[in-house]
CSV table of C-alpha atoms in Angstrom, one decimal:
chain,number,residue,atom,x,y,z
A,1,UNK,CA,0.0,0.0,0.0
A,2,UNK,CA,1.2,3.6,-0.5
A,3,UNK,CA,2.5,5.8,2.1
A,4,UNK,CA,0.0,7.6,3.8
A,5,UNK,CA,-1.3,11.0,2.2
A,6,UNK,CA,-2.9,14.4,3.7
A,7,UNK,CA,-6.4,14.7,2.5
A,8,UNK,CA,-7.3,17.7,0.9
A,9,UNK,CA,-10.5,18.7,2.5
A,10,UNK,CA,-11.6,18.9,5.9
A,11,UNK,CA,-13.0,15.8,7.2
A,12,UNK,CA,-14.3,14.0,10.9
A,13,UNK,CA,-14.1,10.8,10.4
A,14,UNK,CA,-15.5,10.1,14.0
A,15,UNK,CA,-18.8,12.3,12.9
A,16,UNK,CA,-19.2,9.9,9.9
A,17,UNK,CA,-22.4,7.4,10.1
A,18,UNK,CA,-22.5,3.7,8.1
A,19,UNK,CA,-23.0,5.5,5.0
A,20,UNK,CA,-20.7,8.1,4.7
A,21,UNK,CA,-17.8,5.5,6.1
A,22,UNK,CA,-19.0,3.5,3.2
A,23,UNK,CA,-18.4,6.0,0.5
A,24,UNK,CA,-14.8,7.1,1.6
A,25,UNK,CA,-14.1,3.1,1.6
A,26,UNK,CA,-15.3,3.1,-2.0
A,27,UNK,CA,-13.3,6.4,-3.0
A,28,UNK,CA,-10.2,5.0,-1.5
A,29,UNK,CA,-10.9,2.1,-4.2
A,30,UNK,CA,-11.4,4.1,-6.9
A,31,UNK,CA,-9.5,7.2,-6.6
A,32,UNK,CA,-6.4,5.4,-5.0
A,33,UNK,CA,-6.7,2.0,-6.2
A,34,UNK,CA,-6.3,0.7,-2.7
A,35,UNK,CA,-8.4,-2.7,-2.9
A,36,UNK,CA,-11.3,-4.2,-0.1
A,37,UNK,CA,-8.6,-7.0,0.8
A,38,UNK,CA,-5.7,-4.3,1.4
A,39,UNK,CA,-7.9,-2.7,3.9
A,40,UNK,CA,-9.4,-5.5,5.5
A,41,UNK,CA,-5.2,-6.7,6.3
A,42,UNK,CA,-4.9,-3.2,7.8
A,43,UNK,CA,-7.7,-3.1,9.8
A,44,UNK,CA,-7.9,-7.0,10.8
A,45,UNK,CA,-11.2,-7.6,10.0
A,46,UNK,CA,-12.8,-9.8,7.4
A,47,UNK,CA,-12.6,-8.7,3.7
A,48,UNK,CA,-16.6,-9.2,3.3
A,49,UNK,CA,-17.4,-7.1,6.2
A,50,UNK,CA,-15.5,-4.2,4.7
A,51,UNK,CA,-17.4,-4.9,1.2
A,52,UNK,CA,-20.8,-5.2,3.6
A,53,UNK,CA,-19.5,-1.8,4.8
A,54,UNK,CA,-18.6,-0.2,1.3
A,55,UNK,CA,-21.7,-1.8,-0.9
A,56,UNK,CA,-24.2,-2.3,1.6
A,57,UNK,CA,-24.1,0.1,4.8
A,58,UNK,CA,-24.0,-2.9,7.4
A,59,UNK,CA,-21.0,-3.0,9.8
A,60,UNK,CA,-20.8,-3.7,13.3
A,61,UNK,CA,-19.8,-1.0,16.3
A,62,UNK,CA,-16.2,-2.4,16.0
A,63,UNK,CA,-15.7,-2.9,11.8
A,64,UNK,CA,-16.6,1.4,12.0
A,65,UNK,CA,-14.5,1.9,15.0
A,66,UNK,CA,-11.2,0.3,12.7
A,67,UNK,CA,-12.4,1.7,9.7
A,68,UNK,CA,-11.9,4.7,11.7
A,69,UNK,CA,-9.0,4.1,13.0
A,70,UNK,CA,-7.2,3.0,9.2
A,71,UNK,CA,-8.8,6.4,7.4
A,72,UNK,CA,-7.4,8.7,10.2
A,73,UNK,CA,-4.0,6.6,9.7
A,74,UNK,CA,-3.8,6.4,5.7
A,75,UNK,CA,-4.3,10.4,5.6
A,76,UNK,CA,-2.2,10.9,8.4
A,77,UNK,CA,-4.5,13.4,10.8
A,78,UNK,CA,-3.7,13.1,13.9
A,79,UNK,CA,-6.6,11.1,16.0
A,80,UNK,CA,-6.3,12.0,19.2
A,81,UNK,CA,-6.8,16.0,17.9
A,82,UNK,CA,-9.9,15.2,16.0
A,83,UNK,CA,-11.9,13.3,18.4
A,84,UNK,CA,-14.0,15.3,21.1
A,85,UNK,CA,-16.8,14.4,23.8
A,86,UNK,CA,-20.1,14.8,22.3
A,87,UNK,CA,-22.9,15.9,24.2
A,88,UNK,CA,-26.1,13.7,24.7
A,89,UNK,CA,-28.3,16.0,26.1
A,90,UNK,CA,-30.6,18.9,24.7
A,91,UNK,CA,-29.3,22.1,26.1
A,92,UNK,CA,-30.1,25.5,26.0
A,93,UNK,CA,-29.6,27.3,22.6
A,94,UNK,CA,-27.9,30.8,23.3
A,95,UNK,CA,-28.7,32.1,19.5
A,96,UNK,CA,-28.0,35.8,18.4
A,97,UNK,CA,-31.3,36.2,18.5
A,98,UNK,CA,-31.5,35.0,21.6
A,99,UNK,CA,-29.1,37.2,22.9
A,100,UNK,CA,-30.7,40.4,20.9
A,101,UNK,CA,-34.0,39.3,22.5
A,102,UNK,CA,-32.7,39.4,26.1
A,103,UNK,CA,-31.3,42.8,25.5
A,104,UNK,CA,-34.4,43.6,24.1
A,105,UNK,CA,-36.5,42.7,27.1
A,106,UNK,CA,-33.8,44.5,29.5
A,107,UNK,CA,-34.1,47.7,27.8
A,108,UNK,CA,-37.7,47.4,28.6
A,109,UNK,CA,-37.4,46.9,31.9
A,110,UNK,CA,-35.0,49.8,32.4
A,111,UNK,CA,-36.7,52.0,30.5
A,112,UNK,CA,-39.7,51.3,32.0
A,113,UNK,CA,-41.8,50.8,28.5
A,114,UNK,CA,-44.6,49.0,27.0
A,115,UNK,CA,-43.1,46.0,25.1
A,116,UNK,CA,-44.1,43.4,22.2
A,117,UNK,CA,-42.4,40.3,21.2
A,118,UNK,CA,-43.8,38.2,18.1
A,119,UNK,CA,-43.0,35.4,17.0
A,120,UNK,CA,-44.0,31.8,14.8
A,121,UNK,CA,-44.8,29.0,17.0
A,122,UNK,CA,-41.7,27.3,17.7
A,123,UNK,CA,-39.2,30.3,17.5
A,124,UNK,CA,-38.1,30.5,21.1
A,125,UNK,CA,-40.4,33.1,22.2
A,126,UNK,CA,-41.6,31.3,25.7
A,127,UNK,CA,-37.7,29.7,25.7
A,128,UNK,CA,-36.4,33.3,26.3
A,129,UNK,CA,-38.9,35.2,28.3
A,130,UNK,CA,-38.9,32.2,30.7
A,131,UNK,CA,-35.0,32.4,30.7
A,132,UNK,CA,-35.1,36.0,31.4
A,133,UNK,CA,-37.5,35.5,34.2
A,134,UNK,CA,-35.6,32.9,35.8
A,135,UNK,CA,-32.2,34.8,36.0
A,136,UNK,CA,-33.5,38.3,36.7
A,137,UNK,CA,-35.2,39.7,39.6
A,138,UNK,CA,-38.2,41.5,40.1
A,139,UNK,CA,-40.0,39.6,37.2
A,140,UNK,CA,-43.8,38.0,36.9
A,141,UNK,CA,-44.4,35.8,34.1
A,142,UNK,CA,-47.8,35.2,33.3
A,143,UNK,CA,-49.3,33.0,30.8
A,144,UNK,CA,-52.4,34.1,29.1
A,145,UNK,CA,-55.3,31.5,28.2
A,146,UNK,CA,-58.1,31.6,26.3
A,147,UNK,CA,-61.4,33.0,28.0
A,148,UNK,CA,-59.1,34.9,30.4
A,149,UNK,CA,-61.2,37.3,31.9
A,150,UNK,CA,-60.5,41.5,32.3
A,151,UNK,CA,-60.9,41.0,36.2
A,152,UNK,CA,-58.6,37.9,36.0
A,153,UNK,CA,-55.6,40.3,34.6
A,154,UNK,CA,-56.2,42.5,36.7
A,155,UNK,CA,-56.1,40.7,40.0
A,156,UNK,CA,-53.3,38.9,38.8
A,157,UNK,CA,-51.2,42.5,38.2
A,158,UNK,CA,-52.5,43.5,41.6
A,159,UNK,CA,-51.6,40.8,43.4
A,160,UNK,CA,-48.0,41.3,42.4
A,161,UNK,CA,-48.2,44.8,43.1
A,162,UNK,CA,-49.3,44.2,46.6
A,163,UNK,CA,-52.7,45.4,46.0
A,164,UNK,CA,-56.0,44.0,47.2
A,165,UNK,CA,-58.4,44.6,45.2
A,166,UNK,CA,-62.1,46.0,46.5
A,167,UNK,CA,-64.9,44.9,44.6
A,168,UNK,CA,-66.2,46.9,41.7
A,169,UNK,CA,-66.4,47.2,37.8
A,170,UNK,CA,-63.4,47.0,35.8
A,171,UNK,CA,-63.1,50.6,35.7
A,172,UNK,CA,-62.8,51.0,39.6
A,173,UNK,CA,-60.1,48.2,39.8
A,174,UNK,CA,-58.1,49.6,37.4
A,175,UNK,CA,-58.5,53.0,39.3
A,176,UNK,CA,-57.7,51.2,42.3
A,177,UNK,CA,-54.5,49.8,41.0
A,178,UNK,CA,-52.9,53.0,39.6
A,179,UNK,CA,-54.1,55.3,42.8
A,180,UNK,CA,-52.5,52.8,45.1
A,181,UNK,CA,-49.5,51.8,43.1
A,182,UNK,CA,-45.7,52.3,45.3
A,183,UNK,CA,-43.5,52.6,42.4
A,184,UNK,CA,-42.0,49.0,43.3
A,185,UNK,CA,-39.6,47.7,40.2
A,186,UNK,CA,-41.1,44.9,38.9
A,187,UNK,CA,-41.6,44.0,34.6
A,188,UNK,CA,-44.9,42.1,34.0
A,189,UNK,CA,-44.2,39.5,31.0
A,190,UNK,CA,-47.8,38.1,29.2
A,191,UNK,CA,-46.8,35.3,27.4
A,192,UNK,CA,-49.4,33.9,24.4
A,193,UNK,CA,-51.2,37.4,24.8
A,194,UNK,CA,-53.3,36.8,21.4
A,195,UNK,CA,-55.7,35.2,24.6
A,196,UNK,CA,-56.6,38.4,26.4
A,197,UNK,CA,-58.5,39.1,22.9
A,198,UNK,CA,-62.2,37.1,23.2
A,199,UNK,CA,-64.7,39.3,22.6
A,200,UNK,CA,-63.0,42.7,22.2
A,201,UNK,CA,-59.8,43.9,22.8
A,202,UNK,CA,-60.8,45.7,26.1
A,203,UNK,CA,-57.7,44.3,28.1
A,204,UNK,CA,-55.1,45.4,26.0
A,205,UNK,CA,-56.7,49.1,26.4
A,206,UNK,CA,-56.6,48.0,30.2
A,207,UNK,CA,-52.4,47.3,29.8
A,208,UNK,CA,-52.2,51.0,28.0
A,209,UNK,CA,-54.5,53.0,30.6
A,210,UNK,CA,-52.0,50.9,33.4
A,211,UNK,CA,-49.1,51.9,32.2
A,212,UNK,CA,-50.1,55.2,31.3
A,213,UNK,CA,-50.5,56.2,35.1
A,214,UNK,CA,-48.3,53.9,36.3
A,215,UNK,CA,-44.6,53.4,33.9
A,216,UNK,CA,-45.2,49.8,34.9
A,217,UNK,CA,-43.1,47.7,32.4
A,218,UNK,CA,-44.7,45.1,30.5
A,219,UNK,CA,-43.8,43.0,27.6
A,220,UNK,CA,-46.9,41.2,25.6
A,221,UNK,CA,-45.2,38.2,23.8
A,222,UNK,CA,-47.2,36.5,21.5
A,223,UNK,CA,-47.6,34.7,17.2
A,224,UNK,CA,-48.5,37.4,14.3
A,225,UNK,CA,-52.1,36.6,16.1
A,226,UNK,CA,-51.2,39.2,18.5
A,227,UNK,CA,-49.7,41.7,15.9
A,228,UNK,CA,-52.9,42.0,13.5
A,229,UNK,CA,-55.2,42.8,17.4
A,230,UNK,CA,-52.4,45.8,17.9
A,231,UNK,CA,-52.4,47.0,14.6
A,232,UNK,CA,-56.1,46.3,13.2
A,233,UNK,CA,-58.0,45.7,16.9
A,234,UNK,CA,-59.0,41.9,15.8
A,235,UNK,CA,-62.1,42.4,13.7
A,236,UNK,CA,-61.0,45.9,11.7
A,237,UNK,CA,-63.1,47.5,13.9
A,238,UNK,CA,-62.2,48.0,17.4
A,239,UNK,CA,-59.2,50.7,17.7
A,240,UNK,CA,-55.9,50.2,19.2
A,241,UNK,CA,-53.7,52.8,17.7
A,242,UNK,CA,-53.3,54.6,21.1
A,243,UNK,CA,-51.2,51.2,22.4
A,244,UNK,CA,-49.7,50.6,19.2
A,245,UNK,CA,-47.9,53.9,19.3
A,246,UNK,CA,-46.9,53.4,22.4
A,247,UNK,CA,-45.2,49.9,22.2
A,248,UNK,CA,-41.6,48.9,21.1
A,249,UNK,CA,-41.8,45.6,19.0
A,250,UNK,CA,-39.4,43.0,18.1
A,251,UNK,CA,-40.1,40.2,15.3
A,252,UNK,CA,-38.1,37.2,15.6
A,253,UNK,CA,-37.0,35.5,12.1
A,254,UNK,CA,-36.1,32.4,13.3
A,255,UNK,CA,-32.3,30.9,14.0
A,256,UNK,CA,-29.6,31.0,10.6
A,257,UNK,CA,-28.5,28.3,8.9
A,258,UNK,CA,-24.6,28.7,10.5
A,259,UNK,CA,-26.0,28.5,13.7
A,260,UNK,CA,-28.2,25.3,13.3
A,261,UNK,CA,-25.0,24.0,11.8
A,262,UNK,CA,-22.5,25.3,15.0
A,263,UNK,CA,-24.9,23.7,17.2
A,264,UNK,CA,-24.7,20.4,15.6
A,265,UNK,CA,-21.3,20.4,15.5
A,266,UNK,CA,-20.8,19.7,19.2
A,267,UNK,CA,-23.3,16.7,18.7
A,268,UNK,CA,-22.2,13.1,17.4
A,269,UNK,CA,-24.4,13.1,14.3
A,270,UNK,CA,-23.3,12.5,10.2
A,271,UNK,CA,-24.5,14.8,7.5
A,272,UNK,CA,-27.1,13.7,6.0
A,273,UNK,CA,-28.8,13.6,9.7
A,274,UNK,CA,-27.6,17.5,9.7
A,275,UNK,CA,-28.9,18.5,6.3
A,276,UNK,CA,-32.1,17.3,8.1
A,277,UNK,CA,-31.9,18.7,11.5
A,278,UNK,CA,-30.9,21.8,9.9
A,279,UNK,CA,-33.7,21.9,7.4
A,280,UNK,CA,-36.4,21.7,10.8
A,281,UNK,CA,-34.7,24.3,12.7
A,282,UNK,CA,-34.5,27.1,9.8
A,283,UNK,CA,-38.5,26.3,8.8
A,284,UNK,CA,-40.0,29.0,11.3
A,285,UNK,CA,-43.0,29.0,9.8
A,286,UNK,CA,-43.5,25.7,10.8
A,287,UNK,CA,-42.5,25.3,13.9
A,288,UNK,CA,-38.9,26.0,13.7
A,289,UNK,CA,-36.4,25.7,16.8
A,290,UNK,CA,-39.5,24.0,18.3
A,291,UNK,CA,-39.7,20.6,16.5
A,292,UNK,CA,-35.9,20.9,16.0
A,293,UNK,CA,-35.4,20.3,19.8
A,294,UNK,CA,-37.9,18.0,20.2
A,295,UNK,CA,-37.1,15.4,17.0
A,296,UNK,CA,-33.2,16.1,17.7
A,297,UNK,CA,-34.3,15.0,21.7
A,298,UNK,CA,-35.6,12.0,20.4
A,299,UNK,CA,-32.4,11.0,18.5
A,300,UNK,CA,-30.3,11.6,21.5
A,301,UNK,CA,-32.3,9.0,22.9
A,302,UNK,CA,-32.3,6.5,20.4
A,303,UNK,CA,-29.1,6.8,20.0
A,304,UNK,CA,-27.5,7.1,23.5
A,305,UNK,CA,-24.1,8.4,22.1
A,306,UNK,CA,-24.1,6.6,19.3
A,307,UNK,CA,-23.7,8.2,15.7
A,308,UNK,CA,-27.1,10.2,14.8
A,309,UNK,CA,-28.2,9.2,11.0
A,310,UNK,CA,-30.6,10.0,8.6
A,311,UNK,CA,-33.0,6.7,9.1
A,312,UNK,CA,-32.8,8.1,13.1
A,313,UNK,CA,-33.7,11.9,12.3
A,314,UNK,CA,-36.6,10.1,9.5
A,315,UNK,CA,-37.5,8.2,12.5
A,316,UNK,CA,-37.9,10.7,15.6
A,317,UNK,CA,-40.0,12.8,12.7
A,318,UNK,CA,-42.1,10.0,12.3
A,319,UNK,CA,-42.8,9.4,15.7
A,320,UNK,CA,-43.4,12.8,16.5
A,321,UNK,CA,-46.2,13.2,14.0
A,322,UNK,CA,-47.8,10.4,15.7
A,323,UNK,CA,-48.3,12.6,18.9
């Protein structure tokens, strides 16, 4: 056999699933002329499992681990450099748009303003508000639901204000709340706020006539739902233009392809099983980051360490769908 050779691109031979191993066995073949039998003498492992291997995609833990081994050898990169602890757990995703959003919110808070954060199902929006609340003081994170009532926000904001409320129409509680207010520091986050529309859109004029008085900071969070009740009140109707001048928005577009691809990186997984993770994550009109996590979750599990492939990734989308 020749002397060993650098390869000319870059390559992880330790990322590489049944198939890909496969294909460089057949280019060393045909591109090098090194044979099936030359390898399997290398290697010490049976010529037909490294034909199995090349023609078939069927190898054992142990054929990959030597075919490995040989390729790392013949192109003389240095093993012990390239291979790296993968993780096998779903962590959290510190995007830039992550990052932008958290500076976002923060400037709200400081600033004391009325705040808007929309986003496709799936991009991350409850991910980072829930972060933010978690790590930063003086926070109340409320989720909205549907048939949530004007007297239900408001006893919630005046129960984290320290404020019993007396009995009395919507307009008296409100009252209440702004007259007794103490200037504590405090940022009210309402996540899915499309919900506080059901009828009309009197509890976002609530949020406005609150913060009017007060300079409490809030941040509605919410789909493109939420945007078209700001901007057209819901049915065209119903006019919210005095809150929608007063609110600071941010859209999020959804995680870049060079992201998707950095985070994968640190995960033991071959390309064809990226090209399809990475497909998910960047469709944020579909559910984005959401079913990203959750199908590449899956895959962890299956795999427990183990190279992620295609037939895994087709899999966990499979069984998702089911659910």
């Amino acid at each position: 056999m020749e002397a060993a050779r650098i390869l000319e691109r870059n390559v992880n031979f330790n990322r590489m699933g049944i198939e890909e191993l496969g294909e460089e066995l057949k280019k060393l073949r045909e591109n090098e002329g090194i044979t099936f039998e030359e390898i399997s003498k290398q290697v010490n492992v049976s010529r037909t499992y490294i034909s199995q291997l090349a023609n078939q995609h069927k190898a054992s833990t142990d054929v990959m681990d030597a075919v490995r081994k040989f390729l790392y050898s013949y192109y003389n990169i240095p093993e012990d450099e390239d291979v790296k602890e993968f993780k096998k757990d779903i962590e959290l995703f510190p995007t830039q748009e992550f990052k932008k959003a958290l500076g976002f919110i923060e400037d709200i808070k400081n600033r004391r303003k009325l705040g808007c954060i929309i986003g496709y199902p799936g991009s991350g929006k409850t991910t980072i508000v829930k972060q933010y609340s978690k790590n930063v003081p003086g926070i109340v994170y409320v989720e909205a639901f549907q048939g949530m009532r004007e007297k239900d926000l408001l006893e919630i904001i005046a129960e984290n204000l320290g404020i019993a409320l007396k009995r009395g129409s919507a307009y008296k509680l409100v009252k209440q709340i702004i007259d007794e207010y103490d200037g504590r520091e405090i940022l009210f986050i309402i996540d899915e706020s499309e919900y506080l529309k059901k009828w009309d859109v009197s509890k976002f004029d609530t949020i406005r006539k609150i913060w009017d008085n007060t300079k409490i900071p809030m941040l509605l969070v919410g789909t493109e739902v939420l945007e078209d009740y700001l901007t057209h009140g819901g049915n065209f109707k119903e006019n919210l233009s005095q809150l929608y001048r007063r609110i600071y928005k941010m859209r999020l577009e959804g995680i870049k392809e060079k992201e998707v691809r950095e985070i994968l990186s640190q995960y033991n997984i071959d390309r064809e099983a990226e090209n399809m993770l990475v497909a998910l994550a960047i469709d944020y009109k579909h559910g984005g980051m959401g079913n990203f996590t959750e199908v590449l979750e899956l895959c962890l599990q299956e795999t427990n360490g183990e190279v992620i492939t295609g037939s895994i990734v087709r899999n966990a989308k499979n069984y998702k769908m089911l659910y």
